[in-house]
XYZ file of C-alpha atoms in Angstrom:
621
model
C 52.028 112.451 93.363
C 53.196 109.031 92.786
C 53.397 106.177 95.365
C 54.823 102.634 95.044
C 57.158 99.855 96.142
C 60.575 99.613 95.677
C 62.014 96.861 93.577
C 63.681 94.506 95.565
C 64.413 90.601 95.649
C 63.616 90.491 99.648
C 60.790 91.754 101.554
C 63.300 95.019 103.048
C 66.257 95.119 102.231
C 66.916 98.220 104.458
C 68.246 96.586 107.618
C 70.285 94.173 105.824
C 72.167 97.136 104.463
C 72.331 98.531 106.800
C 73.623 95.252 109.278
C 75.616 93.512 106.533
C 76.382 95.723 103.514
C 79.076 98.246 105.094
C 81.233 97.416 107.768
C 81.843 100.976 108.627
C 78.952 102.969 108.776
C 80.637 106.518 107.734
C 80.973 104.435 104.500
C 77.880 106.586 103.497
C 79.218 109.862 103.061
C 82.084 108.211 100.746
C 78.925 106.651 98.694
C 76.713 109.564 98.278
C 79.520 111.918 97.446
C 81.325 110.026 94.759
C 77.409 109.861 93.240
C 77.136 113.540 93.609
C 80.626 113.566 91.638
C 79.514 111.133 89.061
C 76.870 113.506 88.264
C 79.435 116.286 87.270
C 81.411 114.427 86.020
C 78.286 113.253 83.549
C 77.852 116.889 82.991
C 81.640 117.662 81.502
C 81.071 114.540 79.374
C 77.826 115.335 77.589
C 78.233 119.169 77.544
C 81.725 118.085 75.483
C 79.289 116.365 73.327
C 76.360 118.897 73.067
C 73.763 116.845 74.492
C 73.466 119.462 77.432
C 74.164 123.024 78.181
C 77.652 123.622 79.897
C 77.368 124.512 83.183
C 77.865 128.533 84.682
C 80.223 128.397 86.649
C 82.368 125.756 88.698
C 80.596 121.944 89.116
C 81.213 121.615 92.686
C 79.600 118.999 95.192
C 78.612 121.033 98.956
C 77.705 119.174 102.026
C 75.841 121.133 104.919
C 74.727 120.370 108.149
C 71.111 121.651 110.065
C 71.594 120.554 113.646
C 67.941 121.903 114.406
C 66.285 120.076 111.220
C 68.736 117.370 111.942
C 69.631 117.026 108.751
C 72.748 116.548 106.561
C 72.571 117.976 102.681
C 75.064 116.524 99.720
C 74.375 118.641 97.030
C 75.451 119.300 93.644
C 75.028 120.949 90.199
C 75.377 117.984 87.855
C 73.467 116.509 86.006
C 70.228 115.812 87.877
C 67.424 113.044 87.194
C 64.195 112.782 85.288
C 61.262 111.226 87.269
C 62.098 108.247 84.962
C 65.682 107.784 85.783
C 64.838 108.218 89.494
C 62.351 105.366 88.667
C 65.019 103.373 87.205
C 68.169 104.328 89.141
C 66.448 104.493 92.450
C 63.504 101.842 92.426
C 65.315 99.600 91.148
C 67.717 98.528 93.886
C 69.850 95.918 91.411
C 70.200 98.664 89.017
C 73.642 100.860 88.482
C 73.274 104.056 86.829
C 77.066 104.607 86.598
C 77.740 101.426 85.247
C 74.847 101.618 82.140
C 76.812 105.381 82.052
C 80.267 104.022 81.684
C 78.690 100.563 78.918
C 77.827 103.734 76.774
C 80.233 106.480 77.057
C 83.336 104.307 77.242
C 85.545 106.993 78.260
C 83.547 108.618 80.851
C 85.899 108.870 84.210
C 83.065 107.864 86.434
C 82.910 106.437 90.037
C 80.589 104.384 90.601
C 79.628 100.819 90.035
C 77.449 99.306 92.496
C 73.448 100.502 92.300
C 73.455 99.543 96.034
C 76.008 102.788 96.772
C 72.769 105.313 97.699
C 70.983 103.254 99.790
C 73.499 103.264 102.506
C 71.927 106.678 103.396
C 69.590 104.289 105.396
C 72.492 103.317 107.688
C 72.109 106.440 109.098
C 68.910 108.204 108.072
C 65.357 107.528 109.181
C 64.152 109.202 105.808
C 66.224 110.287 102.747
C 65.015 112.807 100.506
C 66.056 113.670 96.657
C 65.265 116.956 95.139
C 66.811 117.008 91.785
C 66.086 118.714 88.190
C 67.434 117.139 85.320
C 69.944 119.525 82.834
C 67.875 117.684 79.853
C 65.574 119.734 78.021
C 61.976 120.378 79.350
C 62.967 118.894 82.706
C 60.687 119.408 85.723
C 62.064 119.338 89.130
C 61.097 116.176 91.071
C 61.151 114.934 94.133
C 61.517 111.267 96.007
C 61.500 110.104 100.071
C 61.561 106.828 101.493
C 61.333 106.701 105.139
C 63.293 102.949 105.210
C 60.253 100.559 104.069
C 60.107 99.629 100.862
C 57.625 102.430 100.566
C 58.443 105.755 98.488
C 56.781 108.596 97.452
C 57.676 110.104 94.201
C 56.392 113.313 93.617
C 57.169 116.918 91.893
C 60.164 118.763 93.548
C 60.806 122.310 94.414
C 64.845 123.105 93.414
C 64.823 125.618 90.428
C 68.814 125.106 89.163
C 70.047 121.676 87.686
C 71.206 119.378 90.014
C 70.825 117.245 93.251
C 70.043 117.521 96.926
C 70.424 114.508 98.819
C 68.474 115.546 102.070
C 69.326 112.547 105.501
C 67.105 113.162 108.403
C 69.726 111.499 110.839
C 68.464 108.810 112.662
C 68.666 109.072 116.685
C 71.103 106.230 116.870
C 73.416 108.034 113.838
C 73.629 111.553 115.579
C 77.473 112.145 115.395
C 77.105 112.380 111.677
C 75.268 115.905 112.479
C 78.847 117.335 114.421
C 81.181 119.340 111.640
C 84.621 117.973 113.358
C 82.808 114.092 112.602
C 81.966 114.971 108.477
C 85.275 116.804 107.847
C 86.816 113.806 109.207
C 85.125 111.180 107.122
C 85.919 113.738 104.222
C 89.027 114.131 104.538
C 89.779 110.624 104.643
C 87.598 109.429 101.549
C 86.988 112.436 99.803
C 90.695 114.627 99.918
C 91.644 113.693 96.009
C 87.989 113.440 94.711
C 88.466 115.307 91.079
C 85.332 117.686 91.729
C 85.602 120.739 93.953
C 84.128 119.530 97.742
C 82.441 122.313 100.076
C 82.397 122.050 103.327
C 81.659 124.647 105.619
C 83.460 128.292 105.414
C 86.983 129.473 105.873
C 88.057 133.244 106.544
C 91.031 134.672 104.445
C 92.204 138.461 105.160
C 93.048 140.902 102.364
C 94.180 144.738 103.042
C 91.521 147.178 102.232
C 92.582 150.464 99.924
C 93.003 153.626 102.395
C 93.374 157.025 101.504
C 96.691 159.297 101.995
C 98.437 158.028 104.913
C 95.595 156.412 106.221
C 97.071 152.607 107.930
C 95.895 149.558 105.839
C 93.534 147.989 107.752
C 92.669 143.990 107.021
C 89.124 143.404 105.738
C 88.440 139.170 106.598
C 86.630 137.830 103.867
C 84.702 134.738 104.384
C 84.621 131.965 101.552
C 83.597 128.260 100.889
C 86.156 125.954 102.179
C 86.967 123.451 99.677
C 88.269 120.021 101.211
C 89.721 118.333 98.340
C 92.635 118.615 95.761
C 91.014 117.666 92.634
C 94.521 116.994 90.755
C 96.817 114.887 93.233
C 99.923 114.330 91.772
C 99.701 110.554 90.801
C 96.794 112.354 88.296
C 99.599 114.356 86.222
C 102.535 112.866 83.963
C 105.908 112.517 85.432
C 107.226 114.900 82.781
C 104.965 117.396 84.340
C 106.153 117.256 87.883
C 109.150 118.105 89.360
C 111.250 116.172 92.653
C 109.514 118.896 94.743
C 105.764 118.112 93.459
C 106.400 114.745 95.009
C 107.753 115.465 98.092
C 105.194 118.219 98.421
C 102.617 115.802 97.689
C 104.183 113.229 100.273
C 103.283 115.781 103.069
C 99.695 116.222 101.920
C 99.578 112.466 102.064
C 101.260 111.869 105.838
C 101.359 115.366 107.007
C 102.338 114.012 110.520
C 105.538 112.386 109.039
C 108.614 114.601 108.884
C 111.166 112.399 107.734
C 111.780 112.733 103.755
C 110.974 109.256 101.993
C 114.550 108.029 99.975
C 112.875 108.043 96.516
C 109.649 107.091 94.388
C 108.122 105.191 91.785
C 105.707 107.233 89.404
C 103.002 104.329 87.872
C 101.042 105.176 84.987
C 99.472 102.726 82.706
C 96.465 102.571 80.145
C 96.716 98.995 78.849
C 95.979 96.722 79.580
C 94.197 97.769 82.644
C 94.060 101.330 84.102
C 96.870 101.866 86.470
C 98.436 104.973 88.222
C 100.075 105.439 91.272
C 103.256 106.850 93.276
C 104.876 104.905 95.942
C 107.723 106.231 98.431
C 110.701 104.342 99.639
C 110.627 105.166 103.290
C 113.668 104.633 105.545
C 112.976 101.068 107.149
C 116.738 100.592 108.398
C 116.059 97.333 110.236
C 112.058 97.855 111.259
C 110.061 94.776 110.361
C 107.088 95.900 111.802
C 103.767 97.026 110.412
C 104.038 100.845 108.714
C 102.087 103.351 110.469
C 102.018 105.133 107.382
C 99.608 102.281 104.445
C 100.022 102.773 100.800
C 96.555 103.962 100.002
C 94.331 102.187 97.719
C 91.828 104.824 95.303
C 89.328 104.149 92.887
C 89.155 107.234 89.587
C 90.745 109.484 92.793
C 88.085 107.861 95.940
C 89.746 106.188 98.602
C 89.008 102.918 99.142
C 91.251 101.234 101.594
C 94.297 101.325 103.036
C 94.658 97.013 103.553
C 96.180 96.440 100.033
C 97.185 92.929 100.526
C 95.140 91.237 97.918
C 96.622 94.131 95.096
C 100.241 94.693 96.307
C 102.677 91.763 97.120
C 103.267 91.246 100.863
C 106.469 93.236 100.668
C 105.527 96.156 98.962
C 103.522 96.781 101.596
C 106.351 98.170 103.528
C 106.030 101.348 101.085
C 104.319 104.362 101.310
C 101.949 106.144 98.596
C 98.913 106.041 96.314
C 98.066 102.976 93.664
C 94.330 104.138 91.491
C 92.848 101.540 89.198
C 89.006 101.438 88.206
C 89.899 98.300 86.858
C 90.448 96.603 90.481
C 87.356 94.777 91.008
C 86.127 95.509 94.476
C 82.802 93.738 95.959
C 79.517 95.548 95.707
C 80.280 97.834 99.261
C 83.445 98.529 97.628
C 84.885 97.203 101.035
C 86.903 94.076 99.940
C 88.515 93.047 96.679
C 87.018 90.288 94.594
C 89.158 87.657 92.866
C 90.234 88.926 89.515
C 92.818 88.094 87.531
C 93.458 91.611 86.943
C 94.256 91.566 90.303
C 97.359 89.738 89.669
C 98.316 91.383 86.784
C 98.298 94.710 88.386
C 100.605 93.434 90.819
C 102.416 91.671 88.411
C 103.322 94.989 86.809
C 103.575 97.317 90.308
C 106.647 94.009 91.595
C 108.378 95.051 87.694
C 107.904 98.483 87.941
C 109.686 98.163 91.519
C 112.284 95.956 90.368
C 113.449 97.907 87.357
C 113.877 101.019 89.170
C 116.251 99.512 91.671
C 118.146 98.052 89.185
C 118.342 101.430 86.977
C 119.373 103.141 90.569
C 122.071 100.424 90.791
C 123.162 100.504 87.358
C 123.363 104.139 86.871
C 124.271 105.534 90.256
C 125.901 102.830 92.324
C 127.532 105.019 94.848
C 123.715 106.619 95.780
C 122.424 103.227 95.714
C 125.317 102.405 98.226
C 124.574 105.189 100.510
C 120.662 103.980 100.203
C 121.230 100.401 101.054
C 121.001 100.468 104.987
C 117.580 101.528 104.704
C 116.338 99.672 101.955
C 118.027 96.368 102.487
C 115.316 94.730 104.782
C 113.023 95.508 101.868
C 114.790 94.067 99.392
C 115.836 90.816 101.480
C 111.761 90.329 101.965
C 111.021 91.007 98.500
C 113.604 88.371 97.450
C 112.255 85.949 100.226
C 108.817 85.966 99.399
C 108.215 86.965 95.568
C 109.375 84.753 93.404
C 109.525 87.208 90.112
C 111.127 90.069 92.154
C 113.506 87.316 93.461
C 114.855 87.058 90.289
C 115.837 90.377 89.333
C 116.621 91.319 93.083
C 119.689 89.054 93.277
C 121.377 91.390 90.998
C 121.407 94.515 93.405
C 121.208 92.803 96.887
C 124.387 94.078 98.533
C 126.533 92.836 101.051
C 128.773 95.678 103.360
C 131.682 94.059 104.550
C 133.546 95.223 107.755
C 135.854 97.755 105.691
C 132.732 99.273 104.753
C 132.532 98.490 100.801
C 129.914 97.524 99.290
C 129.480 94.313 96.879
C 126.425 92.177 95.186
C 127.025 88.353 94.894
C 129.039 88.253 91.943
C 131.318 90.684 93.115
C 131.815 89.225 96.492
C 132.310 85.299 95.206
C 134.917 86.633 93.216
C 136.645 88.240 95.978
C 136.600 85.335 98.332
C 137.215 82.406 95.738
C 140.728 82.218 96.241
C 141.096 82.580 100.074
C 138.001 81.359 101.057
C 136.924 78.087 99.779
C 137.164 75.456 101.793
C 138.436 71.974 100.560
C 135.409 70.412 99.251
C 135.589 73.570 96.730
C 132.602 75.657 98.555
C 133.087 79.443 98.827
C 132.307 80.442 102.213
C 130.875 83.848 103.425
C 132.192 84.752 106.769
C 129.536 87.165 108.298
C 128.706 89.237 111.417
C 125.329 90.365 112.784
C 127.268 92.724 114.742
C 130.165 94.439 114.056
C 130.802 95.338 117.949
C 129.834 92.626 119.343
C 131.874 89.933 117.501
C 134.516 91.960 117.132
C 137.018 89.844 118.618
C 135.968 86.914 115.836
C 135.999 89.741 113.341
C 139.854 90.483 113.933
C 141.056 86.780 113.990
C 139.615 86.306 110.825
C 140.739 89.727 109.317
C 144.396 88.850 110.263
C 143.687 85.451 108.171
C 143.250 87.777 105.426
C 139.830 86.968 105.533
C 136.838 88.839 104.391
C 133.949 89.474 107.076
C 130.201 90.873 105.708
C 127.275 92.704 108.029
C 124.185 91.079 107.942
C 121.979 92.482 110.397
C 118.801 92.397 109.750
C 115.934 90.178 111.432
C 115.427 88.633 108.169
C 119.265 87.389 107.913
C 118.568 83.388 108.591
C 115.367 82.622 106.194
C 117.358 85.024 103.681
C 120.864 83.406 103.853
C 118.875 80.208 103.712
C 117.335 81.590 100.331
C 120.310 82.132 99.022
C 122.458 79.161 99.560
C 119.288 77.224 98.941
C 120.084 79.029 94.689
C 123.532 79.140 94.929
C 125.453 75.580 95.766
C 128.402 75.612 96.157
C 127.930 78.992 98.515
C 128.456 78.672 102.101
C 127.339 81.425 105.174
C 128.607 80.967 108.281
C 128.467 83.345 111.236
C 132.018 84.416 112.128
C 131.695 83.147 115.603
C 129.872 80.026 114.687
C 133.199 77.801 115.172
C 136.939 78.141 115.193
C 138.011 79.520 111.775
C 139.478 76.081 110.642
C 136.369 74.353 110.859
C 134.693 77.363 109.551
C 136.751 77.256 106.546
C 138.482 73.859 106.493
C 141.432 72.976 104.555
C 143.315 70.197 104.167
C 146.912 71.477 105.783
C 145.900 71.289 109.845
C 147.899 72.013 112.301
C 149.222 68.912 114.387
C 147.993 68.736 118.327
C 150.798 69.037 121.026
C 148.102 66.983 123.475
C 148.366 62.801 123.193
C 144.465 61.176 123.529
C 145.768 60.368 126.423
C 146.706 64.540 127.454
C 143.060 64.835 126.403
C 141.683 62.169 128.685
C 143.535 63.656 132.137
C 142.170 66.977 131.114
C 139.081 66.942 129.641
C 137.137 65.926 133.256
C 139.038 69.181 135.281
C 137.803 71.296 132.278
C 134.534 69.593 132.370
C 134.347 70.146 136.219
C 133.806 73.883 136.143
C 131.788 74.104 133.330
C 127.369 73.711 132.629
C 127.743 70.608 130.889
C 124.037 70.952 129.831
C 124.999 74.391 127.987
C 127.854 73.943 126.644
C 129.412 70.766 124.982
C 133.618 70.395 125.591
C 135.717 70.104 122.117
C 139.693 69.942 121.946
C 140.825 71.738 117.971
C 144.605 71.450 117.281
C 144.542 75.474 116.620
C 147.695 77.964 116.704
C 149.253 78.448 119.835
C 148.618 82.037 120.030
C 144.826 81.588 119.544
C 143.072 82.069 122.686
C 142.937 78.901 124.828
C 138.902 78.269 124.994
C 136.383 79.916 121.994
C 132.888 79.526 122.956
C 130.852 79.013 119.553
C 127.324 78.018 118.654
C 126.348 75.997 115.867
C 125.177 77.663 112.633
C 122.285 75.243 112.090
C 120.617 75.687 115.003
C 121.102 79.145 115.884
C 119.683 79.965 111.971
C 116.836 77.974 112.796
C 116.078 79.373 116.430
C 116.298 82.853 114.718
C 113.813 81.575 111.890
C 111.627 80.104 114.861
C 111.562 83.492 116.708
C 110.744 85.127 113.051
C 107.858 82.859 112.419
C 106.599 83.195 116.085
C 107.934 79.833 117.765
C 107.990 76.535 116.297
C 110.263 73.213 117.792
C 113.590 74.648 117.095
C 112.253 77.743 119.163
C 111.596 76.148 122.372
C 114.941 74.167 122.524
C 117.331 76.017 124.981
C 120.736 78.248 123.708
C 123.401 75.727 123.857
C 127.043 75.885 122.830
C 130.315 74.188 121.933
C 133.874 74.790 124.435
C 136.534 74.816 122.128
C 139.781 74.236 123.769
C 142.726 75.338 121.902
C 144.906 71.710 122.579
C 148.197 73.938 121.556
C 148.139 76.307 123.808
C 150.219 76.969 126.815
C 147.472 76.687 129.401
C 146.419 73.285 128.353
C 150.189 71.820 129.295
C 149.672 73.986 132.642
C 146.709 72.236 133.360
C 148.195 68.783 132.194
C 151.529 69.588 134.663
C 149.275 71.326 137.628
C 146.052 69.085 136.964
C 143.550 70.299 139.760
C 146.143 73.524 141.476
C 145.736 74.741 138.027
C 141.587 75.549 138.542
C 142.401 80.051 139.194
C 144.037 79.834 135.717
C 141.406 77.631 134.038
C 138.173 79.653 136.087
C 140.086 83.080 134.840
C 140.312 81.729 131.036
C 136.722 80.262 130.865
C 135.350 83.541 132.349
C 137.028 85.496 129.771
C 135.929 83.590 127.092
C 132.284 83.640 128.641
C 132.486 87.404 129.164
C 133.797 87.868 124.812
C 130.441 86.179 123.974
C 128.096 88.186 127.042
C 127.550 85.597 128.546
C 129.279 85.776 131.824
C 126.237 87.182 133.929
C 124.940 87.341 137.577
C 126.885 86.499 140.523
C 129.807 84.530 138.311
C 129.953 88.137 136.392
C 129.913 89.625 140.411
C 132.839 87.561 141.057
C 134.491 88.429 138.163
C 134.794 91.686 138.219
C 135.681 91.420 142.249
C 138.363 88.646 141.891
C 139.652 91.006 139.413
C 139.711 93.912 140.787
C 141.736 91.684 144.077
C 144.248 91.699 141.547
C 145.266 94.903 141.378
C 145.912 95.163 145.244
């Protein structure tokens, strides 16, 4: 029997693990397990060499629970220790076995990195126990407790097949690691893709029994180990290996409470220079800007690590679904948070590419799928373009813009389109859009029966985007379709002349001005046609971009000015010379036009909506 001190740079280190080390105490089963894997992993490595025995039968890693010992067992039939490695692997606090494992058999597929991983049995335990015998030659079984001091006790063991037990005596405070619903939880979340079988518990499957003559079958239940894990996910295998239903099958295994189909995927598989694999979905985001319930999922050689991939994926991407794996992301010693690396930003250097090429393959090689694709991966696109700079680049190629005839064009194609109608006289092509197809409507027909071209841009990213855009693109000009009278949206130099003198203007302007919130909405006279309606209510494209990009960002100056609005009055049309002749007996005409222009842009609400609809309906008696 051996006793000594455990080799540590502070006097105990124990409750600084276990205040600081893990954030999440159920880190622990994730730790001890992927060590029990290591350890079989060790085992396939050297038996392929010949420096140990290959194992009978399956290498497997169990966990059990003893409520009445109050104890919980990882156990497995790797590779085991020596009373020397336990000396060095265990003793020594600063020391990682898996990474002096890894420095000499380079090609080893092994977990862990961080010597620090075992001890955060102590978050949990009052005393951890090891009984282990080493598969090397002449090995005796040994055995090692600590009760949470720097104090152990190193001593010969009692287990008789190679391997390890792991023995926790839970700790008072820790006792919901001793319920089976509470492990298989923390399993399944850390432990589902580990790539050694994981036991937990039993399960009962039912197989007919052999009966003689006409004797009914009857079903004999057989009970068996449950095994938690899938120890080849998909992202594992080679694409050329896996068919469309492999992924969607594998989908459901990774969100089993989502039940809508993702659009497509992205298979990731790299070996220089860094160690990358990885499948992420396109879900359908239509117009949802919010945070995804379901987190592309970061592993480490198949153990989950996190599901906050900020620091590895650009901001957008995180709007996907999936799996990214790389033992070449270099996470902090608790495996918690990533360190800065610059493999860090070549790994998401390459995922942004990968992303970008297959969009523009899909839009190169099937355009109309790509089409029929777009609604939902649109605001995806538009963020990718507004906030990565390399995916920017490639993304203007296959951004697409739906105009209100339903077809479907990227930049080039739609400049093209417009350049003769549509450029104004300073030579500027200008986009006439829509954020709503119902509810500017009205704007949307004028302009049609101009000949004009009107696009749908709808999502809640439209003002930083078109911004973006115009911002790379000059002589390009976006302007809402109901932002202003079509010739000042798209000026030329032929205008129409004005049937009203300044001096028409001056004896009408203050009877117009009379009825209206001078506050909201600011009085304009535009020589228009005379069959245009006789007041347009518009609002500024400026301001009501940068209100939008306030209310994106979460407030700002522009966001706390209030909603106001220009009165365009149509100077050739018949009501105006009414109003001119009649001056103030003309008001029921002029209240019944301003309402109706009011009520074509919602906002004729409240009592003036009331009396409306009431003075209206007077009418028709």
């Amino acid at each position: 029997m051996q006793k000594g001190t455990i080799s540590v740079q502070t006097e105990n280190i124990f409750p600084i693990i276990k205040k600081f080390l893990y954030s999440d105490h159920e880190i622990f089963l994730r730790e001890l397990v992927s060590n029990a894997v290591d350890a079989c992993q060790k085992v396939k490595t050297l038996s392929s060499l010949g420096e140990v025995s290959p194992v009978d039968g399956k290498l497997q890693v169990k966990i059990s629970i003893n409520k009445e010992a109050k104890t919980l067992t990882i156990s497995d039939n790797g590779i085991g220790m020596t009373a020397e490695e336990i000396d060095r692997y265990i003793n020594q606090i600063a020391f990682s076995g898996a990474e002096e494992f890894v420095n000499k058999y380079k090609d080893a597929q092994i977990i862990g990195h961080f010597g620090l991983g075992f001890y955060s049995a102590f978050m949990v335990a009052s005393k951890v126990e090891i009984q282990t015998l080493s598969r090397k030659p002449a090995s005796e079984p040994v055995q090692w407790e600590c009760d949470g001091s720097p104090q152990f006790v190193l001593g010969k063991g009692n287990r008789t097949i190679p391997g390890t037990d792991i023995i926790l005596h839970i700790a008072a405070d820790s006792e919901e690691f001793l319920e089976e619903s509470r492990i298989e939880g923390i399993l399944n979340k850390y432990c589902k893709f580990m790539p050694v079988d994981i036991v937990f518990g039993t399960t009962t499957r039912y197989e007919e029994a052999e009966a003689e003559g006409d004797e009914k079958k009857e079903s004999v239940a057989i009970e068996e180990d449950q095994i938690i894990n899938n120890t080849s996910p998909a992202w594992t295998k080679k694409p050329v290996d896996l068919q469309d239903q492999d992924y969607m099958d594998f989908y459901r295994e990774l969100y089993p409470m989502t039940f809508e189909d993702p659009l497509f995927h992205i298979h990731i598989n790299v070996d220089y220079p860094f160690n990358l694999t990885g499948i992420l979905y396109f879900p359908k985001l239509k117009n949802q800007f919010e945070a995804q319930k379901n987190k592309v999922q970061l592993y480490s050689n198949q153990v989950f690590i996190t599901d906050e991939v900020k620091n590895i994926l650009p901001e957008f991407l995180t709007m996907l679904h999936g799996v990214v794996d790389s033992p070449d992301i270099p996470l902090n010693v608790s495996r918690s948070y990533l360190q800065e690396d610059a493999n860090v930003k070549k790994i998401s250097s390459h995922i942004t590419k990968k992303v970008a090429d297959k969009l523009q393959s899909m839009f190169n090689n099937d355009r109309p799928d790509f089409e029929k694709k777009w609604d939902d991966i649109g605001i995806f696109i538009q963020y990718g373009f507004l906030t990565d700079d390399k995916f920017s680049e490639k993304a203007a190629n296959f951004i697409l813009y739906k105009d209100s005839d339903n077809a479907y064009h990227n930049l080039d194609e739609l400049q093209k389109n417009l350049e003769l109608l549509q450029k104004d006289k300073d030579g500027n092509t200008v986009v006439l859009y829509a954020q709503n197809f119902e509810e500017q409507h009205s704007a949307i027909e004028s302009a049609k029966e101009r000949g004009y071209k009107v696009v749908l841009l709808d999502s809640p990213l439209t003002a930083p985007f078109l911004s973006k855009i115009e911002e790379k693109n000059p002589k390009l000009r976006f302007k809402r379709v109901d932002a202003d009278v079509l010739e000042k949206l798209i000026p030329k130099d032929d205008l129409l002349p004005s049937s009203l003198s300044e001096e028409d203007i001056k004896t009408i302007k203050p009877i117009i001005e009379s009825t209206i919130d001078q506050k909201k909405f600011r009085l304009e006279f535009e020589s228009l046609s005379p069959t245009d309606a006789p007041f347009t209510i518009t609002q500024n494209e400026f301001m009501r971009r940068m209100k939008e990009q306030s209310a994106l960002g979460g407030g700002g100056f522009y966001g706390t000015l209030p909603d106001s609005y220009s009165l365009v009055a149509n100077s050739n049309h018949s009501l105006m010379q009414t109003l001119l002749k009649d001056g103030e007996s003309g008001q029921s005409k002029l209240k019944q036009a301003l309402d109706l222009a009011l009520l074509s842009k919602g906002l004729l609400k409240g009592s003036d909506l009331t009396e409306f609809i009431k003075r209206n309906f007077d009418e028709l008696n």
